Short mmCIF file of C-alpha atoms in Angstrom, two decimals:
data_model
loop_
_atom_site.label_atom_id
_atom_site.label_comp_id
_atom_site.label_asym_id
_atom_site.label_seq_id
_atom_site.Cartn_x
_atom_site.Cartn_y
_atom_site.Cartn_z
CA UNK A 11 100.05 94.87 88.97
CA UNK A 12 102.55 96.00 91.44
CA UNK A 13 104.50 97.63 88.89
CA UNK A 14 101.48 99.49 87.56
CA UNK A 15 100.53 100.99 90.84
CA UNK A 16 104.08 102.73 90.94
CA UNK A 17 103.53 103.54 87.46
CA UNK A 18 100.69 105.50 88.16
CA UNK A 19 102.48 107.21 91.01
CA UNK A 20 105.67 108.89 89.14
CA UNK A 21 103.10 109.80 86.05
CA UNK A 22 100.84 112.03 88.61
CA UNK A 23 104.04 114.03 89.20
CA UNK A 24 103.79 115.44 85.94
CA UNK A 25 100.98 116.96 86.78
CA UNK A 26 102.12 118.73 90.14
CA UNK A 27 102.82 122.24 90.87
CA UNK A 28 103.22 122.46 95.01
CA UNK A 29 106.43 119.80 95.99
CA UNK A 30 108.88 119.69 98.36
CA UNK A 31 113.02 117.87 98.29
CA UNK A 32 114.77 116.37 101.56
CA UNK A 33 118.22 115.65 100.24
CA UNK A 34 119.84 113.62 103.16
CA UNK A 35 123.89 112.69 103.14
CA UNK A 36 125.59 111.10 105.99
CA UNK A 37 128.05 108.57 106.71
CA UNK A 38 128.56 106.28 109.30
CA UNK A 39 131.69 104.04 111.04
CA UNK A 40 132.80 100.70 109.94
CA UNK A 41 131.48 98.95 113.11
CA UNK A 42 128.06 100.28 112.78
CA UNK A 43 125.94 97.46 112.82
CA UNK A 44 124.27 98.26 116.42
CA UNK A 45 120.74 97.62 117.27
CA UNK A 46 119.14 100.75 116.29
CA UNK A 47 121.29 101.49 113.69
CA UNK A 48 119.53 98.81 111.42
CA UNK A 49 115.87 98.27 113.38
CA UNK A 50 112.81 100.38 112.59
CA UNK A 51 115.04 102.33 109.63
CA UNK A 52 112.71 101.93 106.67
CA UNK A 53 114.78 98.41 105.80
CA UNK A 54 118.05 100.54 105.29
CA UNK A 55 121.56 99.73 107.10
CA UNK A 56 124.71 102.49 107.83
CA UNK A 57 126.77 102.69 104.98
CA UNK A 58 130.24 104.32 104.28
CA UNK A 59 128.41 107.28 102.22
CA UNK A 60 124.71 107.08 102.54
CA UNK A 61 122.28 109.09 100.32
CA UNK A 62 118.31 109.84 100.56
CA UNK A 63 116.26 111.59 98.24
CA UNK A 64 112.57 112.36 99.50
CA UNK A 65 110.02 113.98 97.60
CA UNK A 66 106.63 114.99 98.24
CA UNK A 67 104.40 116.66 95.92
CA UNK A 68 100.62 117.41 95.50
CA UNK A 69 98.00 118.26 92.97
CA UNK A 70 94.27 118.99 93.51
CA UNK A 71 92.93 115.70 95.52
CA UNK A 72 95.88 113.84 94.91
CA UNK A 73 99.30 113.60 97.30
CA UNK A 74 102.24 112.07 96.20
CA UNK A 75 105.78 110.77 97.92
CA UNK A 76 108.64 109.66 96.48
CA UNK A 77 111.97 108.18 98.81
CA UNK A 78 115.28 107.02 96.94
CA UNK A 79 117.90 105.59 98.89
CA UNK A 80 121.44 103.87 98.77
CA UNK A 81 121.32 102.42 101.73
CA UNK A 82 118.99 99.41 102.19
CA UNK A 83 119.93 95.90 103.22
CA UNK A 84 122.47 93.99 100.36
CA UNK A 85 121.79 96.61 98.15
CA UNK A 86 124.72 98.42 96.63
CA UNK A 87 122.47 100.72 94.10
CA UNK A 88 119.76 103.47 94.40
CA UNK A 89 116.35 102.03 95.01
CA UNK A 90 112.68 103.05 96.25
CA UNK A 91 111.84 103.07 99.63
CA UNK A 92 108.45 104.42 100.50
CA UNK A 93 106.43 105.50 97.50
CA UNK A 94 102.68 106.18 97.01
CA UNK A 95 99.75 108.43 96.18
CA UNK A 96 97.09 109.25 98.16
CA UNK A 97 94.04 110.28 95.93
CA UNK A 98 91.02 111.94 98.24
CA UNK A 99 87.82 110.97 96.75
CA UNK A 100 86.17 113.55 99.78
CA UNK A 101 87.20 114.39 103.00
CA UNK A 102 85.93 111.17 104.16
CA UNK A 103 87.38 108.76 101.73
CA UNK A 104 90.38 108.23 100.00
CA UNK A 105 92.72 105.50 97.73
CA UNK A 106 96.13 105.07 98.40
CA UNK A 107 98.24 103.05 96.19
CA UNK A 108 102.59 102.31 95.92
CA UNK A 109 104.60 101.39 98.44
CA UNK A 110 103.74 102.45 101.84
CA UNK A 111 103.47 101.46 105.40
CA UNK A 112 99.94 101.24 107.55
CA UNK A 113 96.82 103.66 108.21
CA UNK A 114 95.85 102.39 111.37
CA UNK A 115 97.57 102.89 114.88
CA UNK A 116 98.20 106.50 113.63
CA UNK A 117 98.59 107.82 117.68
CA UNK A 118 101.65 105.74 117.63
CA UNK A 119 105.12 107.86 117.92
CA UNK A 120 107.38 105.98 115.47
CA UNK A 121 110.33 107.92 115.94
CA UNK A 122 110.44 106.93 119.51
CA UNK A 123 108.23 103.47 119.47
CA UNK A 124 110.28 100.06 119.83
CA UNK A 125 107.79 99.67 116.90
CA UNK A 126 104.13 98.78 115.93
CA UNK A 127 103.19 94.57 116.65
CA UNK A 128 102.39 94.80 113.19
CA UNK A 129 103.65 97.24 110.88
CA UNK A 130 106.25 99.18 112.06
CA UNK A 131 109.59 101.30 110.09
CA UNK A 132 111.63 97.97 110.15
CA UNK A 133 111.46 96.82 107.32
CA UNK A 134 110.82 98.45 103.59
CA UNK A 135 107.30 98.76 102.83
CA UNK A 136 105.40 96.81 101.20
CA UNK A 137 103.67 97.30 97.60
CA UNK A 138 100.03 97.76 98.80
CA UNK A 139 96.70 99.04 97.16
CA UNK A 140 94.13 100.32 99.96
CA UNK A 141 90.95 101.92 100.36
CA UNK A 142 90.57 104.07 103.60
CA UNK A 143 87.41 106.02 104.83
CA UNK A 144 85.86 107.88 107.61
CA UNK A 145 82.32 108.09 109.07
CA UNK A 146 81.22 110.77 111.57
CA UNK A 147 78.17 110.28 112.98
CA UNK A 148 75.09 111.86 112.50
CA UNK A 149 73.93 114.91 115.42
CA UNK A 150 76.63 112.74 117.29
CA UNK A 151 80.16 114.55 116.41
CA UNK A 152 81.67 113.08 119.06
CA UNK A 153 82.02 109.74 117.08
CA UNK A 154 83.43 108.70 114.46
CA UNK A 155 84.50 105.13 112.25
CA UNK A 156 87.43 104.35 110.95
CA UNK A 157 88.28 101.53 108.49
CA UNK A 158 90.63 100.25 105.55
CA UNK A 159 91.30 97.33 103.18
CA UNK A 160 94.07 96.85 101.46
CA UNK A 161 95.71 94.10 99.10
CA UNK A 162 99.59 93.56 99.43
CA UNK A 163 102.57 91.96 97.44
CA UNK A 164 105.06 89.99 99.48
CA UNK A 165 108.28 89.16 97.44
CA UNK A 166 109.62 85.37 95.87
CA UNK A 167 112.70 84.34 97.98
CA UNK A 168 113.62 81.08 99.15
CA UNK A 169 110.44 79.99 100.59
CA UNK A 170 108.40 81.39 98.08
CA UNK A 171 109.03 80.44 94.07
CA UNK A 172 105.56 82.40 93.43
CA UNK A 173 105.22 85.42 96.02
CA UNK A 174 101.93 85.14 97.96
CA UNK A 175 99.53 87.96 98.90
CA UNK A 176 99.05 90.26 101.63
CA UNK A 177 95.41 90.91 103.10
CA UNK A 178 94.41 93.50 105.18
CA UNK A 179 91.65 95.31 107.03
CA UNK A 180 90.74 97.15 110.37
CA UNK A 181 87.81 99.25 111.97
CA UNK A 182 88.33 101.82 114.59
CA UNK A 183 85.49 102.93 116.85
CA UNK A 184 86.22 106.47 117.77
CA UNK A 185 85.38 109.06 120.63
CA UNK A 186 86.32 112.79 120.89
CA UNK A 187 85.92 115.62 123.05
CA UNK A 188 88.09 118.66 123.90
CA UNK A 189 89.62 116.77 126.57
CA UNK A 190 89.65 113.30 125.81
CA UNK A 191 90.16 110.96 122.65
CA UNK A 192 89.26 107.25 122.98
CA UNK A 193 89.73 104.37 119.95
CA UNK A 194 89.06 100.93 120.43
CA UNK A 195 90.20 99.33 116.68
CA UNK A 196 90.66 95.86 115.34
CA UNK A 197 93.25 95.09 112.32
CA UNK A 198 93.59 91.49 110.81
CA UNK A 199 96.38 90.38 108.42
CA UNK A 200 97.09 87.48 105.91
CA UNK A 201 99.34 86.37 104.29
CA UNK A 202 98.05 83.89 101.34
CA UNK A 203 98.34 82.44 97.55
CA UNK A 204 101.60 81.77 96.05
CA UNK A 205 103.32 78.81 95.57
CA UNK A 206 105.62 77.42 98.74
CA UNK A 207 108.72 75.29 98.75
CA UNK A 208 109.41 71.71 100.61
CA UNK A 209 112.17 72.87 103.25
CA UNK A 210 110.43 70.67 105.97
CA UNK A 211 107.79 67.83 107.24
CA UNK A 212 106.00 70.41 108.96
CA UNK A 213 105.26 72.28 105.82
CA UNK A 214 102.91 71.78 103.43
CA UNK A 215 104.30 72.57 99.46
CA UNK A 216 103.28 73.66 96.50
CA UNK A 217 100.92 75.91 94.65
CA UNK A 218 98.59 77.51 97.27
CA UNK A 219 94.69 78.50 97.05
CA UNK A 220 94.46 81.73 95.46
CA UNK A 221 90.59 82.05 93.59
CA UNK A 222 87.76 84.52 94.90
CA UNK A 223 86.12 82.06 96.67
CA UNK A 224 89.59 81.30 98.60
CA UNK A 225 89.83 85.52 99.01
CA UNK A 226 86.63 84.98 101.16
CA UNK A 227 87.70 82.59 103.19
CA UNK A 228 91.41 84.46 104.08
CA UNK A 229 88.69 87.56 104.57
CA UNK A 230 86.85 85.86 107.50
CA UNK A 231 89.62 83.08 108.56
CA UNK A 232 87.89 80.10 107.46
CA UNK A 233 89.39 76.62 107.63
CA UNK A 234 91.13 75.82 104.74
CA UNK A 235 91.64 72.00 103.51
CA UNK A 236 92.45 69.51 106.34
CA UNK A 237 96.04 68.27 106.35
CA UNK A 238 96.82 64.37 106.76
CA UNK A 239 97.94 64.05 110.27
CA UNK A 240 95.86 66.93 111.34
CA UNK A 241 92.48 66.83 113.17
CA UNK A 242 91.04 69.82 112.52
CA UNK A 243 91.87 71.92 109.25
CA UNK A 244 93.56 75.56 109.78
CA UNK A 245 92.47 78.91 108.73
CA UNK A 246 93.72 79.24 105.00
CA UNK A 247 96.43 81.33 105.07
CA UNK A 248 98.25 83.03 107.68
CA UNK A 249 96.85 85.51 109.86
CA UNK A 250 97.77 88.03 112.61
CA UNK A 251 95.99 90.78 113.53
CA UNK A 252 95.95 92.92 117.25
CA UNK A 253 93.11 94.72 119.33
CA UNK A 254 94.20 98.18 119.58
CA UNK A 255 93.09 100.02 121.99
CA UNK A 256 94.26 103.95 123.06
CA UNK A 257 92.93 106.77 125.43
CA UNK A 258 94.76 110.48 125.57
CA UNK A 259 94.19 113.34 127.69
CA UNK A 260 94.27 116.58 126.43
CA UNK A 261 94.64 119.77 129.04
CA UNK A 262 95.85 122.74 127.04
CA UNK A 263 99.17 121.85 125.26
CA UNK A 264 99.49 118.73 127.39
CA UNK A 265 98.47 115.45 126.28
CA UNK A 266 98.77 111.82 128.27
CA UNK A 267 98.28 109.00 126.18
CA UNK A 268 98.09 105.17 126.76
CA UNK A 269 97.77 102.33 124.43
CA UNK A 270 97.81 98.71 124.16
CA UNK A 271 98.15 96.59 120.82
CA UNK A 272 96.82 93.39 121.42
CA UNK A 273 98.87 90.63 119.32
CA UNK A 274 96.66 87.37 117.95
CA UNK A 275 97.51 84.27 115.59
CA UNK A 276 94.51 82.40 115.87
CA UNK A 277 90.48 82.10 117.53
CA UNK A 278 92.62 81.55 121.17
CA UNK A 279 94.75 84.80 121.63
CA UNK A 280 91.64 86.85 119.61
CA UNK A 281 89.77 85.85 123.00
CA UNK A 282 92.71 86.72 125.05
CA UNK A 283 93.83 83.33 125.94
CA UNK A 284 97.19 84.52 125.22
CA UNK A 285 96.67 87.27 128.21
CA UNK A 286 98.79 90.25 128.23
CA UNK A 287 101.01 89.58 125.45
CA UNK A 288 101.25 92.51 123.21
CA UNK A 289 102.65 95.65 123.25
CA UNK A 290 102.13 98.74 126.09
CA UNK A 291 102.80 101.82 125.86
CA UNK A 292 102.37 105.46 127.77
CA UNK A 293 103.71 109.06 125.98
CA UNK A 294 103.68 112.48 128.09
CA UNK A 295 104.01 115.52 125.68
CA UNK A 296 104.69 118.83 126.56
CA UNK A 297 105.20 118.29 130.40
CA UNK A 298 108.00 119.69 129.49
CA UNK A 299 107.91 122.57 126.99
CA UNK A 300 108.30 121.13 123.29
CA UNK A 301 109.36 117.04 125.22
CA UNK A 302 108.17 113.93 124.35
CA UNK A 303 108.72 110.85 126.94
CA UNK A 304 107.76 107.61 125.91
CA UNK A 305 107.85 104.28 127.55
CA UNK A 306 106.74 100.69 126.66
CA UNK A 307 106.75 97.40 127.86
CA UNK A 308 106.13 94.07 125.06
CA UNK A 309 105.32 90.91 126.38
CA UNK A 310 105.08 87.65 124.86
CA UNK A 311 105.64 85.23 127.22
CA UNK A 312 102.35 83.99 126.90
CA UNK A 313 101.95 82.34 123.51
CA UNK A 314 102.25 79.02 124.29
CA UNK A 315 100.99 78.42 127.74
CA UNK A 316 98.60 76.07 126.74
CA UNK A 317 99.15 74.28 124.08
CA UNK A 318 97.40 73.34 121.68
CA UNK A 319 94.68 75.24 122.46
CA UNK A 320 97.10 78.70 123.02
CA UNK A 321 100.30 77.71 121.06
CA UNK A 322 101.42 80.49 118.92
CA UNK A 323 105.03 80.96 117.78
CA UNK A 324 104.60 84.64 116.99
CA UNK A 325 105.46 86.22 113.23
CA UNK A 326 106.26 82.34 112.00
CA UNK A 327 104.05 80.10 109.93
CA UNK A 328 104.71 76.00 109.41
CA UNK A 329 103.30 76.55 105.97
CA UNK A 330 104.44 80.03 104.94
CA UNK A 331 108.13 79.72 106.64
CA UNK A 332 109.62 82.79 106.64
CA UNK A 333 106.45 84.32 108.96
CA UNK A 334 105.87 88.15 109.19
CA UNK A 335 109.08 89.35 107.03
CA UNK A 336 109.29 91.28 104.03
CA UNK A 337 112.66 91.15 102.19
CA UNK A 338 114.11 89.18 105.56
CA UNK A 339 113.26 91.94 107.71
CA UNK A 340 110.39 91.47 110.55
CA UNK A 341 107.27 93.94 109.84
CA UNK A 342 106.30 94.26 112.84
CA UNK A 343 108.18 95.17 116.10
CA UNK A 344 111.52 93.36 115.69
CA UNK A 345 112.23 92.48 119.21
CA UNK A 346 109.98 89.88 118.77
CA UNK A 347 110.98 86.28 117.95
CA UNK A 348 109.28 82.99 117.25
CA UNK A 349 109.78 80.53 119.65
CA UNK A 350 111.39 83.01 121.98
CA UNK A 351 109.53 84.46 125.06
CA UNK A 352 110.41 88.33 125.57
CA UNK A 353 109.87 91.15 128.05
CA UNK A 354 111.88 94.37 127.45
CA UNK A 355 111.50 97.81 128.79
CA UNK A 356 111.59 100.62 126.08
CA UNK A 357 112.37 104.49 126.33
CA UNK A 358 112.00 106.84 124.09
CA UNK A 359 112.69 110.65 124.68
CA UNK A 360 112.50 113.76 122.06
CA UNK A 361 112.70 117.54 123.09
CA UNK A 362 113.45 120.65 121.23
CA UNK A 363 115.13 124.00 122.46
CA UNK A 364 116.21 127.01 120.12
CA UNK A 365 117.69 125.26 116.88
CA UNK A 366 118.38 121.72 118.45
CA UNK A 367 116.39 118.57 118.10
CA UNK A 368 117.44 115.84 120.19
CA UNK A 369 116.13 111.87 120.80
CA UNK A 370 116.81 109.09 122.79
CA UNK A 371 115.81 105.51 122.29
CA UNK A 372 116.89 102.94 125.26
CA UNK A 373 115.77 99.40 125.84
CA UNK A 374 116.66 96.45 127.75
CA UNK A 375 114.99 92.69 128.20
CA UNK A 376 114.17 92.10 131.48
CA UNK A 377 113.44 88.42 131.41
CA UNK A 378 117.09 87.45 130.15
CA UNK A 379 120.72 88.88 130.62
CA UNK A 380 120.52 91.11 127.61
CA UNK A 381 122.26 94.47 126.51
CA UNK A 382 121.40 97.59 126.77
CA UNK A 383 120.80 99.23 123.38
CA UNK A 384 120.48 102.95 122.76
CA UNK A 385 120.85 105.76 120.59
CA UNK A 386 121.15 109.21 120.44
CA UNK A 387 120.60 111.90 118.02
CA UNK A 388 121.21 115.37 118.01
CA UNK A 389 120.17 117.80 114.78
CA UNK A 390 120.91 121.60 114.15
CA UNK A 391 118.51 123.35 112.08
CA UNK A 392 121.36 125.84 110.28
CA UNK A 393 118.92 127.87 107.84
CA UNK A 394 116.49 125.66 106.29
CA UNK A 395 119.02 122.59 106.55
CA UNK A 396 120.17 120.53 109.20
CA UNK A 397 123.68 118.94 110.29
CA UNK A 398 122.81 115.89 112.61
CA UNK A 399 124.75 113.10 114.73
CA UNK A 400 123.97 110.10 116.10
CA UNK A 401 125.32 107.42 117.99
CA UNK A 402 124.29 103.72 118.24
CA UNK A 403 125.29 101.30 120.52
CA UNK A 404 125.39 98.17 123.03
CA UNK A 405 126.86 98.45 126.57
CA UNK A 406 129.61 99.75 126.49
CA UNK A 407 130.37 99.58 122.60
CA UNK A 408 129.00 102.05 120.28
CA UNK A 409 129.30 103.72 116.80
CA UNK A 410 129.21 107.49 115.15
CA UNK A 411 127.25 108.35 112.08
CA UNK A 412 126.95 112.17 110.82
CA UNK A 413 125.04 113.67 107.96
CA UNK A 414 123.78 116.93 106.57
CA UNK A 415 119.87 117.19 105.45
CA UNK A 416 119.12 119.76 102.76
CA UNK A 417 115.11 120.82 102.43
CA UNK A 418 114.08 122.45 99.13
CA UNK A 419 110.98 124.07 98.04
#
């Protein structure tokens, strides 16, 4: 099925008249294999000679995107990144279909985040099927619902001789005005079906439930069958999900914003017994003419406080072992680690004057001796094209990429 879904997506190209190319060619040192150099980079590591294609396209309803790269993890050939259409039923409802990322947490800065708790740039996306709509309101334009479901692929590795399934869904409550924007949301995750290897007493082997009637119980976390040893049965599957929550200020050009994301496993941390663990966040724009300044702060030192009523090794499963990963790469925000408490401090800075863009991305643990990662980008529009640098590094120790970025219409 996955395979039809991209299917579908090069054969509405055909049919397209208004597209857009981003050619992108860079190269990057030996040594390059610094923190943000590989994390929350679309699954791709610095290579030697490093080539994108990105293509974007669309026809009547119907958007399309199209990313080729060289550059992704173990990979010596040209393969697809992130890859979809995006077919608009109405304003108000829409399909999407390939491989793509998330719908939800859209205030989220990516370019300058340490990364979404669930699905963030880190690793490729996933193959995914989802149906997203709106509802405003009636006489009350001031609110609006969001929601989504989607069904996912995850991919056969060593854990996995049958790949299971993805399931997801959230619901945003929304609340705009000219000066303010509130959205409480809730998004839930599962992973499910397939068939599992034996690679430990703590997990449980074999061919996994996959009918309709186990679809409904993944859909609303219901207990699956009771393990020996066990003395209460566990949701089937595995879930995650986060309480989002976000408020922004608007004055003129200015904006504030502040948001929390909320990270749960199970009943426990959905009520908050896990307390502040998640991730925080606050972004000024335009304080500074054309500046974004970002800053976060994850936490989760709290997911096993009290076991086993709050005992959560985040992003890992005993049943399906290798947790929240897709093709070995975390999906969420990759600082965080099962069985491995962690508060860091992120920064993230952007600003643009004449024809130069520049970023910054700095972050440090506070609850450990850690390093202090960074990078730093700077790009020069020259026509419609761009020449850009960056540097990644730790401490003292760092690495230089530079590429060229070519836009065609």
């Amino acid at each position: 099925m996955k395979y039809t879904i991209l299917f579908f997506c090069f054969f509405g190209l055909l049919l397209c008249q208004d597209s857009n190319y981003n050619i992108n060619i860079y190269s990057y040192q030996n040594n390059s294999q610094y923190w943000w150099s590989t994390k929350n980079n679309f699954g791709k590591s610095p290579t030697k000679l490093g080539i994108d294609l990105n293509y974007s396209a669309k026809n009547l309803n119907t958007n399309y995107y199209i990313s080729l790269s060289n550059s992704f993890s173990s990979i010596d050939s040209i393969i697809m990144g992130e890859t979809y259409l995006n077919h608009h039923f109405s304003k108000n409802l829409n399909l999407k279909m390939g491989k793509y990322y998330r719908d939800f947490s859209l205030y989220m800065n990516d370019k300058l985040s340490s990364g979404s708790m669930l699905i963030s740039n880190n690793a490729e996306a996933m193959p995914k099927i989802g149906l997203i709509g709106k509802h405003d309101f009636k006489n009350k334009n001031t609110f609006s619902l969001n929601w989504g479901i989607a069904h996912g692929f995850f991919k056969e590795n060593k854990y996995y001789q049958d790949a299971p399934f993805l399931h997801e869904k959230f619901v945003y409550l929304n609340y705009k005005s000219s000066s303010n924007e509130l959205s409480i949301g809730l998004v839930h995750e599962a992973i499910w079906a397939g068939t599992t290897t034996d690679l430990g007493s703590f997990n449980n082997p074999g061919n996994q439930p996959d009918s309709f009637k186990d679809f409904l119980k993944v859909f609303i976390a219901a207990d699956g069958p009771l393990i020996e040893g066990e003395r209460h049965a566990n949701a089937l599957g595995s879930h995650q999900g986060i309480w989002d929550f976000s408020y922004t200020i608007i004055d003129a050009e200015k904006k504030s914003k502040i948001y929390y994301q909320h990270y749960f496993e199970d009943t426990s941390s959905l009520r908050f017994a896990n307390k502040i663990d998640g991730l925080w966040g606050i972004e000024f724009s335009n304080y500074l003419p054309n500046t974004n300044l970002l800053v976060e702060y994850l936490d989760t030192s709290n997911c096993c406080i009290d076991p086993p009523y709050q005992n959560d090794n985040y992003y890992w499963n005993y049943q399906y072992r290798d947790g929240w990963k897709y093709k070995d790469m975390i999906i969420g925000n990759p600082f965080v680690k099962a069985r491995e408490e962690t508060r860091l401090i992120h920064i993230g800075l952007s600003s643009k004057f004449k024809l130069n863009d520049l970023m910054l991305k700095i972050t440090k643990k506070v609850n450990s001796s850690d390093q202090l990662r960074y990078q730093f980008l700077i790009n020069r529009k020259i026509n419609q094209n761009n020449l850009f640098v960056v540097l990644n590094g730790e401490d003292s120790d760092a690495s230089l990429g530079i590429g060229l970025s070519f836009n065609i219409k």
